Each structure stands twice: as structure tokens, then as C-alpha cells.
PDB file of C-alpha atoms in Angstrom:
ATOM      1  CA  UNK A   1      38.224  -9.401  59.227  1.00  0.00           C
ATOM      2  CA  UNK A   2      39.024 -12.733  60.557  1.00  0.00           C
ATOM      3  CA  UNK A   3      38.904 -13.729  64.553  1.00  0.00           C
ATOM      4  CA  UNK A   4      41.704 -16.441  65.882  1.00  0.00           C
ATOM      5  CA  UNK A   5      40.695 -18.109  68.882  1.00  0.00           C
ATOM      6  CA  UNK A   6      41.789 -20.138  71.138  1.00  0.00           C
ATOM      7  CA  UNK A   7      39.749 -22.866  73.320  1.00  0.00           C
ATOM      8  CA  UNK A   8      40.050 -24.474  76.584  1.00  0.00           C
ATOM      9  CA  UNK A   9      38.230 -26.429  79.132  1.00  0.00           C
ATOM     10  CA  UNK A  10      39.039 -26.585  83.115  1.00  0.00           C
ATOM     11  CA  UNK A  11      37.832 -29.985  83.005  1.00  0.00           C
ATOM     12  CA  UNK A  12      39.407 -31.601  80.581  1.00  0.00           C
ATOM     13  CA  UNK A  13      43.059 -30.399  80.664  1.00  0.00           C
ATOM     14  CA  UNK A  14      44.435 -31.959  77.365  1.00  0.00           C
ATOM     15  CA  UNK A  15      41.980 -30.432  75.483  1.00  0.00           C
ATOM     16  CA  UNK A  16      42.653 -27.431  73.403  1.00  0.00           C
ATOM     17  CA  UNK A  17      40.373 -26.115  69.923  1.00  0.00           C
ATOM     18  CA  UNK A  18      41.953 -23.582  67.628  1.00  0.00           C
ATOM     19  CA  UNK A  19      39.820 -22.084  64.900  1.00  0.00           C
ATOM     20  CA  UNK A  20      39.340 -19.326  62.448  1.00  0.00           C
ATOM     21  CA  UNK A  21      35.830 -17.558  62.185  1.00  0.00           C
ATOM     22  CA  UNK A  22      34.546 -14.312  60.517  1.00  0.00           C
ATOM     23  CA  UNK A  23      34.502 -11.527  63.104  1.00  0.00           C
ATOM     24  CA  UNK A  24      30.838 -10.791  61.152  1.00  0.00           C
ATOM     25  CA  UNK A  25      29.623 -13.904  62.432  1.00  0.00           C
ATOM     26  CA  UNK A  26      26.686 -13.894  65.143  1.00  0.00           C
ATOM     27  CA  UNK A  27      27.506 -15.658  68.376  1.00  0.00           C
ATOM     28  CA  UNK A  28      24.874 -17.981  67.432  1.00  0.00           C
ATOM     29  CA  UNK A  29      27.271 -19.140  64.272  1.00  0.00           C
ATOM     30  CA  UNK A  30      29.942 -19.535  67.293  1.00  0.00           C
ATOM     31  CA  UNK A  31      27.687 -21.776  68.994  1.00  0.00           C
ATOM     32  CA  UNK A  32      26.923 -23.439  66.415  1.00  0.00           C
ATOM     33  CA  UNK A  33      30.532 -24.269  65.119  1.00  0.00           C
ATOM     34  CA  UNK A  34      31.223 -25.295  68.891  1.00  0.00           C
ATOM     35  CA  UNK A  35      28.126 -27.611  69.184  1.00  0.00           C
ATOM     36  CA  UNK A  36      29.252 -29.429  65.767  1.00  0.00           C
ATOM     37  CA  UNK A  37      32.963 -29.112  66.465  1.00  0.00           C
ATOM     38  CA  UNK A  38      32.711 -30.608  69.889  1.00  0.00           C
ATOM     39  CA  UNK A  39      29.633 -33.263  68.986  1.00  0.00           C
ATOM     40  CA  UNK A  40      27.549 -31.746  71.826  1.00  0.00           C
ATOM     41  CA  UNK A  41      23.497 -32.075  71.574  1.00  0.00           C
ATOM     42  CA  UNK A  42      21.823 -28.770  69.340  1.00  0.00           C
ATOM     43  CA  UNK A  43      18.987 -28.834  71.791  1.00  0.00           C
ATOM     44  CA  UNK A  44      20.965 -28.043  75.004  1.00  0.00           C
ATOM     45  CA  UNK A  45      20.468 -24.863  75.832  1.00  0.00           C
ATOM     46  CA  UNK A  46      24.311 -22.384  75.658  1.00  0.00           C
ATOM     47  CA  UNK A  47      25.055 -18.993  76.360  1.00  0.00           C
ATOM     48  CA  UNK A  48      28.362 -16.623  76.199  1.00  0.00           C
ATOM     49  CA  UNK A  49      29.621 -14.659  78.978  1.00  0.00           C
ATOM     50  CA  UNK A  50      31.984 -11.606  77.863  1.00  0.00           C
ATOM     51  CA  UNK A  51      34.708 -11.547  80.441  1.00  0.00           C
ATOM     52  CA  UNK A  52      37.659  -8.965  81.373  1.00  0.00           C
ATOM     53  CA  UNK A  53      41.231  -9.934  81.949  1.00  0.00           C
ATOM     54  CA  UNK A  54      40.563 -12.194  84.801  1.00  0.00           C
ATOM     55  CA  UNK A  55      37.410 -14.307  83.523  1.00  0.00           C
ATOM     56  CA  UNK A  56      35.455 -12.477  85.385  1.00  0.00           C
ATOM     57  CA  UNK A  57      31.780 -11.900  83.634  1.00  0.00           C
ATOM     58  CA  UNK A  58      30.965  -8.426  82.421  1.00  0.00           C
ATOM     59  CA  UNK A  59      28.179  -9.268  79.999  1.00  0.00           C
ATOM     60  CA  UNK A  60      25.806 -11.851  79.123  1.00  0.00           C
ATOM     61  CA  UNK A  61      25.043 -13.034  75.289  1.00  0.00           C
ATOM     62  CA  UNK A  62      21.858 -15.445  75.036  1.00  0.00           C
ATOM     63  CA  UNK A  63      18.710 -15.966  73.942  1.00  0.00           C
ATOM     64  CA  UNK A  64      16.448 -13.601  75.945  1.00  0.00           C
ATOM     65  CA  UNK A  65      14.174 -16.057  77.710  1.00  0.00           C
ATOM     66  CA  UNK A  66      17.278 -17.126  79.320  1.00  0.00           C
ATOM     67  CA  UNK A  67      18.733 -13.201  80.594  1.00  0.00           C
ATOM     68  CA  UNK A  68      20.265 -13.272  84.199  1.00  0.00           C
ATOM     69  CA  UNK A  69      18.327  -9.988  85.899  1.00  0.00           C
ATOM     70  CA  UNK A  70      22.052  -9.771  87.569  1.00  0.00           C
ATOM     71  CA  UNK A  71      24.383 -10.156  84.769  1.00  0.00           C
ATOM     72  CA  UNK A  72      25.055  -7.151  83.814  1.00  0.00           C
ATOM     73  CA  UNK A  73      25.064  -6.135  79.710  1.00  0.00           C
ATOM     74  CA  UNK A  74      22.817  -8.489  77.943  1.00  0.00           C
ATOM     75  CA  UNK A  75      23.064  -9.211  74.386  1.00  0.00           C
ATOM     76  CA  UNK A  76      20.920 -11.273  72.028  1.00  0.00           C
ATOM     77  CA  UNK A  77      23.100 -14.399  70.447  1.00  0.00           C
ATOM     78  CA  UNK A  78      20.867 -13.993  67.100  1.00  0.00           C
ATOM     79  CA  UNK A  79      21.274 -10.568  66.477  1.00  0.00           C
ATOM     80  CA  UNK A  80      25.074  -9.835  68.208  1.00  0.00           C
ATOM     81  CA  UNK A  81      28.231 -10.042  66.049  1.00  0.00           C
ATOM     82  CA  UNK A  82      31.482 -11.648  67.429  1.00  0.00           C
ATOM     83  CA  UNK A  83      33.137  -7.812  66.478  1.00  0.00           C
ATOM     84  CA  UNK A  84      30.703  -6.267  68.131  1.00  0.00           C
ATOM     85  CA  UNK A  85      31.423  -7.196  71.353  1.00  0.00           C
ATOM     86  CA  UNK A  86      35.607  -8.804  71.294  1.00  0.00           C
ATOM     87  CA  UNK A  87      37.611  -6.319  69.035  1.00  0.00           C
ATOM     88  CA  UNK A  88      41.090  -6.523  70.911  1.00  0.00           C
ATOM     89  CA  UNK A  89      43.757  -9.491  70.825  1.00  0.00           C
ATOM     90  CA  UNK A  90      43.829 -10.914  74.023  1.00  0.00           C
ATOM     91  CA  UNK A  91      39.636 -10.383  74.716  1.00  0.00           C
ATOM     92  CA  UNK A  92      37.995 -12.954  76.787  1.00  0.00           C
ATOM     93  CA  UNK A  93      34.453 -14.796  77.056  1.00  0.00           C
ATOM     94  CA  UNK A  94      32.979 -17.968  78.643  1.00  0.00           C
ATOM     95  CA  UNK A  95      30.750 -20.546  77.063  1.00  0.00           C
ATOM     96  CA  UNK A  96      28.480 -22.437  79.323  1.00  0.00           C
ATOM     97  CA  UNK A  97      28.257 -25.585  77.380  1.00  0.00           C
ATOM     98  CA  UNK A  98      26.332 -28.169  80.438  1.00  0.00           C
ATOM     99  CA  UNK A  99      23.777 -26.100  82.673  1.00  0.00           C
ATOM    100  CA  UNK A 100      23.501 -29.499  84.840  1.00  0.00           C
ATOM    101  CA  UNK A 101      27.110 -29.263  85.782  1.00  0.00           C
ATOM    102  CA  UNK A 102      28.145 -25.719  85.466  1.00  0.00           C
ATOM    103  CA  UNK A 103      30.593 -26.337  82.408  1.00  0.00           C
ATOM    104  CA  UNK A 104      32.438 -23.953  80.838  1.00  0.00           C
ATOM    105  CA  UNK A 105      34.761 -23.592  77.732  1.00  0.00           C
ATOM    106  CA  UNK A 106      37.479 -20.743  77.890  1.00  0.00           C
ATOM    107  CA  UNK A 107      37.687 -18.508  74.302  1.00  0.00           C
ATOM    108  CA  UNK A 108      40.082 -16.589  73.938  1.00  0.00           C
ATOM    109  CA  UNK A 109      40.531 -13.909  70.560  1.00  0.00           C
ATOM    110  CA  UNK A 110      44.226 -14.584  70.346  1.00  0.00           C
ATOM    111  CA  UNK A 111      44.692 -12.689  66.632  1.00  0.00           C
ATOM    112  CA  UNK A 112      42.553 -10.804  64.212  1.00  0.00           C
ATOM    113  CA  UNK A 113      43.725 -10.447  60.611  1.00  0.00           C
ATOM    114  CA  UNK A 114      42.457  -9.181  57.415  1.00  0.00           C
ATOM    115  CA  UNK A 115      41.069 -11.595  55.051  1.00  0.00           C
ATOM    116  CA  UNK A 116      37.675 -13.508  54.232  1.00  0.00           C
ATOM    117  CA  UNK A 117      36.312 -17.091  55.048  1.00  0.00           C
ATOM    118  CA  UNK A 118      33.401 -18.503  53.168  1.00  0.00           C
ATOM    119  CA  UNK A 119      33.099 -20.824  56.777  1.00  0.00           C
ATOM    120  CA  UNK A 120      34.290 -21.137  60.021  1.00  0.00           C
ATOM    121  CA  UNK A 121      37.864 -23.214  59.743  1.00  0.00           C
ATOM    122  CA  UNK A 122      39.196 -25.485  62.473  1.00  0.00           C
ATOM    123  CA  UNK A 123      43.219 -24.823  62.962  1.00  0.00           C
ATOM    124  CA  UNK A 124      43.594 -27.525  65.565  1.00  0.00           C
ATOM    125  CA  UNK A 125      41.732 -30.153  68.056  1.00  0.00           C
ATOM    126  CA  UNK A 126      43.679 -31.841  70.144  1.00  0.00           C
ATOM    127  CA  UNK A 127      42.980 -34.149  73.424  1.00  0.00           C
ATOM    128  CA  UNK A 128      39.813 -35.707  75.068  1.00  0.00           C
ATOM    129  CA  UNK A 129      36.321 -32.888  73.897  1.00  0.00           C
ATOM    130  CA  UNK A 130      34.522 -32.154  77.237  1.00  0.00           C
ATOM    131  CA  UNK A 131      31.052 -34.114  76.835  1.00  0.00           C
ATOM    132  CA  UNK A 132      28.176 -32.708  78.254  1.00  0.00           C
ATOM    133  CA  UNK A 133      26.002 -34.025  81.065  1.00  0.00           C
ATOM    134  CA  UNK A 134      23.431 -36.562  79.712  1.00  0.00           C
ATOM    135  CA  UNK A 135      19.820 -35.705  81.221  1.00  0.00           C
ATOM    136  CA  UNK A 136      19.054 -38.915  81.124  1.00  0.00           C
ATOM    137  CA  UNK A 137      21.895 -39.926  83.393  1.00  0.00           C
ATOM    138  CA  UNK A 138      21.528 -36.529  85.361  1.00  0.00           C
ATOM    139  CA  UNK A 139      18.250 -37.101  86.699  1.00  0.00           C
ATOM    140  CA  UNK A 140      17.896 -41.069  86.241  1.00  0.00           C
ATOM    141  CA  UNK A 141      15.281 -40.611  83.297  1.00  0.00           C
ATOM    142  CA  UNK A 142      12.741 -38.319  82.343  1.00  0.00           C
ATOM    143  CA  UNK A 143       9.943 -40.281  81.963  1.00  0.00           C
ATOM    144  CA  UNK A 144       8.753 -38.504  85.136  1.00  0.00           C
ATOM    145  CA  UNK A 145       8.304 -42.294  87.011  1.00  0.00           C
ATOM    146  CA  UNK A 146      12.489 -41.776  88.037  1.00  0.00           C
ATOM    147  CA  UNK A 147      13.310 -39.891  91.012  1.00  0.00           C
ATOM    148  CA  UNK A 148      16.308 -37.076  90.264  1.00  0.00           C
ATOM    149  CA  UNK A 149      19.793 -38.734  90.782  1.00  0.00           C
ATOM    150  CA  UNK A 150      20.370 -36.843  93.748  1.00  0.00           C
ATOM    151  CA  UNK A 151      17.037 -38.036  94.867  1.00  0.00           C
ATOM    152  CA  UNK A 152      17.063 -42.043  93.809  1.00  0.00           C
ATOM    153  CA  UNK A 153      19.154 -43.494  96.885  1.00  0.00           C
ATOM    154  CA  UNK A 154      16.748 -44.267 100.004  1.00  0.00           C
ATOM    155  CA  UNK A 155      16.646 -41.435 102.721  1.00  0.00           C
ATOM    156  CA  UNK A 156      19.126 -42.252 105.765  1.00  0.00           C
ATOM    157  CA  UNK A 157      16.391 -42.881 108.910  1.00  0.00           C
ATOM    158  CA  UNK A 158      18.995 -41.420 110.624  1.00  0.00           C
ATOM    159  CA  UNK A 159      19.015 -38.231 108.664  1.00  0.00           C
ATOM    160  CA  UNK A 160      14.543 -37.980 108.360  1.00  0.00           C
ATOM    161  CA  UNK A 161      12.551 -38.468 111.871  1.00  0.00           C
ATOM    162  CA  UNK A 162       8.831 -38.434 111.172  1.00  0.00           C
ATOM    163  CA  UNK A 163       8.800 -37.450 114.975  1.00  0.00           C
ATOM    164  CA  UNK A 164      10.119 -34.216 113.886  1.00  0.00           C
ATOM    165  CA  UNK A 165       7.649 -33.108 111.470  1.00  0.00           C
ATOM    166  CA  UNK A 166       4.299 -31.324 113.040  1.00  0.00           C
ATOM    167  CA  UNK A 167       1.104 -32.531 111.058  1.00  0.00           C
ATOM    168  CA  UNK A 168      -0.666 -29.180 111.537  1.00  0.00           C
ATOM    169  CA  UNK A 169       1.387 -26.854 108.850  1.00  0.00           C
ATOM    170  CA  UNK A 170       4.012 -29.746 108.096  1.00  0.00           C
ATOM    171  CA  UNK A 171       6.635 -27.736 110.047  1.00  0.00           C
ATOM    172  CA  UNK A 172       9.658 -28.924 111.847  1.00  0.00           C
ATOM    173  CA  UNK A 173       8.904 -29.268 115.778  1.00  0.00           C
ATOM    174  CA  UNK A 174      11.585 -27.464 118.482  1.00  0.00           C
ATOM    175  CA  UNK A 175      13.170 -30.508 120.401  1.00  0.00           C
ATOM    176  CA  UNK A 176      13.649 -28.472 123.815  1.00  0.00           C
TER     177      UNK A 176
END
């Protein structure tokens, strides 16, 4: 059998992916037809979330160093099949693509037909790919001598009074 889907992004509203995958396939094969497809870095960490009718998450596929104790099923993205988990038209899942910016593509399983592909095959790419956050820009280097980027602007002496700290636990010290 052969799994249609459709792609989206919230973020970048022109962009739209259409492809054709075996519904055999792992949904580490997924991942990595979306990583190549959508030139983002193979190191970054991604994980699927299985969603009902509203994108709402109802289960979790990942590598398990990186299970949410809260998310509900949890499958492994090695060892779970695409068929095993979306085997309806119209099924839903999440891809979180950018941990440092809470990124997600849309994927939706918008036709399954009978038939066999030797490899994943793109129907369609059109508009600007989301890009991922660059850790480098995120947190202004990590050579460990940069501050994080929410970090490198000076405090606001407005904002931080040394008055208010208490040098015997390093608490903050009641004004009254």
C-alpha cells in the first residue's frame, strides 16, 4: 500500500509538500525524507505527534530518550510503521521539526492506494521550506564563552537592584 500526504507549515503559509511513501515505511524513513526534502540539519533532534481531527496530540512517536512522561501513547520512530499507527484518509500527525522555536509541520494522509514504490516520491513542493532555528544564532554561539541570546543584552539597572538581594541564602529581601 501506498500513503498520500499532504504537508503544511503555520509559519510559512505558501508552503505546501505533497509526496508518496510506502505505508511499510518506519517513521524514521518519514523523517528522513522530510529532513532531505526540506534541507533541514540530520543531527537536530524530530519527533511525530499522532493527532485526532483537531490537531490535538494523542500519541507520541520518538526516539525513547526523548518520551514526554505526559504524552500519552509512545511509540519508537525505529521500530513503528507509518500503517501502524495512520490507516484512515483524512488521519492527522505533527512533526516538530525546531525544538528552539516550537516548529511544527502539519501531515496529513490525504489517500492510500494499492501499489509499490521502490522510494519515497515527491508529488509537489511549492513556496518558501520552513528553515529551522540555527543554534548558533539561537544562543549567540556555543563555544560556551557566548551568553544565550536571550541572555547577551546588558541587564536593565532598573529591572536588577543589588539592594534587593540578601547575601545570607541569596534570597530576595521584603521591601515593607
Amino acid at each position: 500500500m501506498i500513503h498520500h500526504y499532504h504537508v503544511s507549515s503555520e509559519r510559512e503559509v505558501t508552503f505546501s509538500l505533497d509526496f508518496e511513501i510506502q505505508a511499510d515505511a518506519t517513521f524514521a524513513q518519514l523523517m528522513d525524507l522530510l529532513i532531505d526534502t526540506l534541507d533541514f540539519d540530520p543531527a537536530s533532534i524530530g519527533m511525530f505527534y499522532i493527532c485526532d481531527d483537531r490537531w490535538q496530540n494523542v500519541g507520541q512517536v520518538a526516539h525513547s530518550d526523548f518520551f514526554e512522561s505526559d504524552a500519552g501513547n509512545q511509540y519508537e520512530i525505529e521500530k513503528t510503521r507509518l500503517e501502524d499507527l495512520l490507516d484512515d484518509t483524512g488521519a492527522r500527525m505533527r512533526y516538530l521539526y525546531d525544538f528552539f522555536e516550537d516548529r511544527y509541520l502539519r501531515l496529513q494522509l490525504v489517500k492510500i492506494h494499492s501499489g509499490s514504490l521502490s522510494s519515497p516520491q515527491i508529488i509537489s513542493l511549492e513556496g518558501k521550506k520552513p528553515r529551522q532555528t540555527n543554534p548558533d544564532e539561537f544562543v549567540g554561539g556555543l563555544d560556551g564563552d557566548t551568553p544565550l541570546g536571550m541572555m547577551d543584552e546588558t541587564f536593565d539597572e532598573e529591572l536588577f537592584n543589588a539592594d534587593e538581594l540578601s547575601s545570607d541564602s541569596f534570597s530576595i529581601v521584603d521591601e515593607e
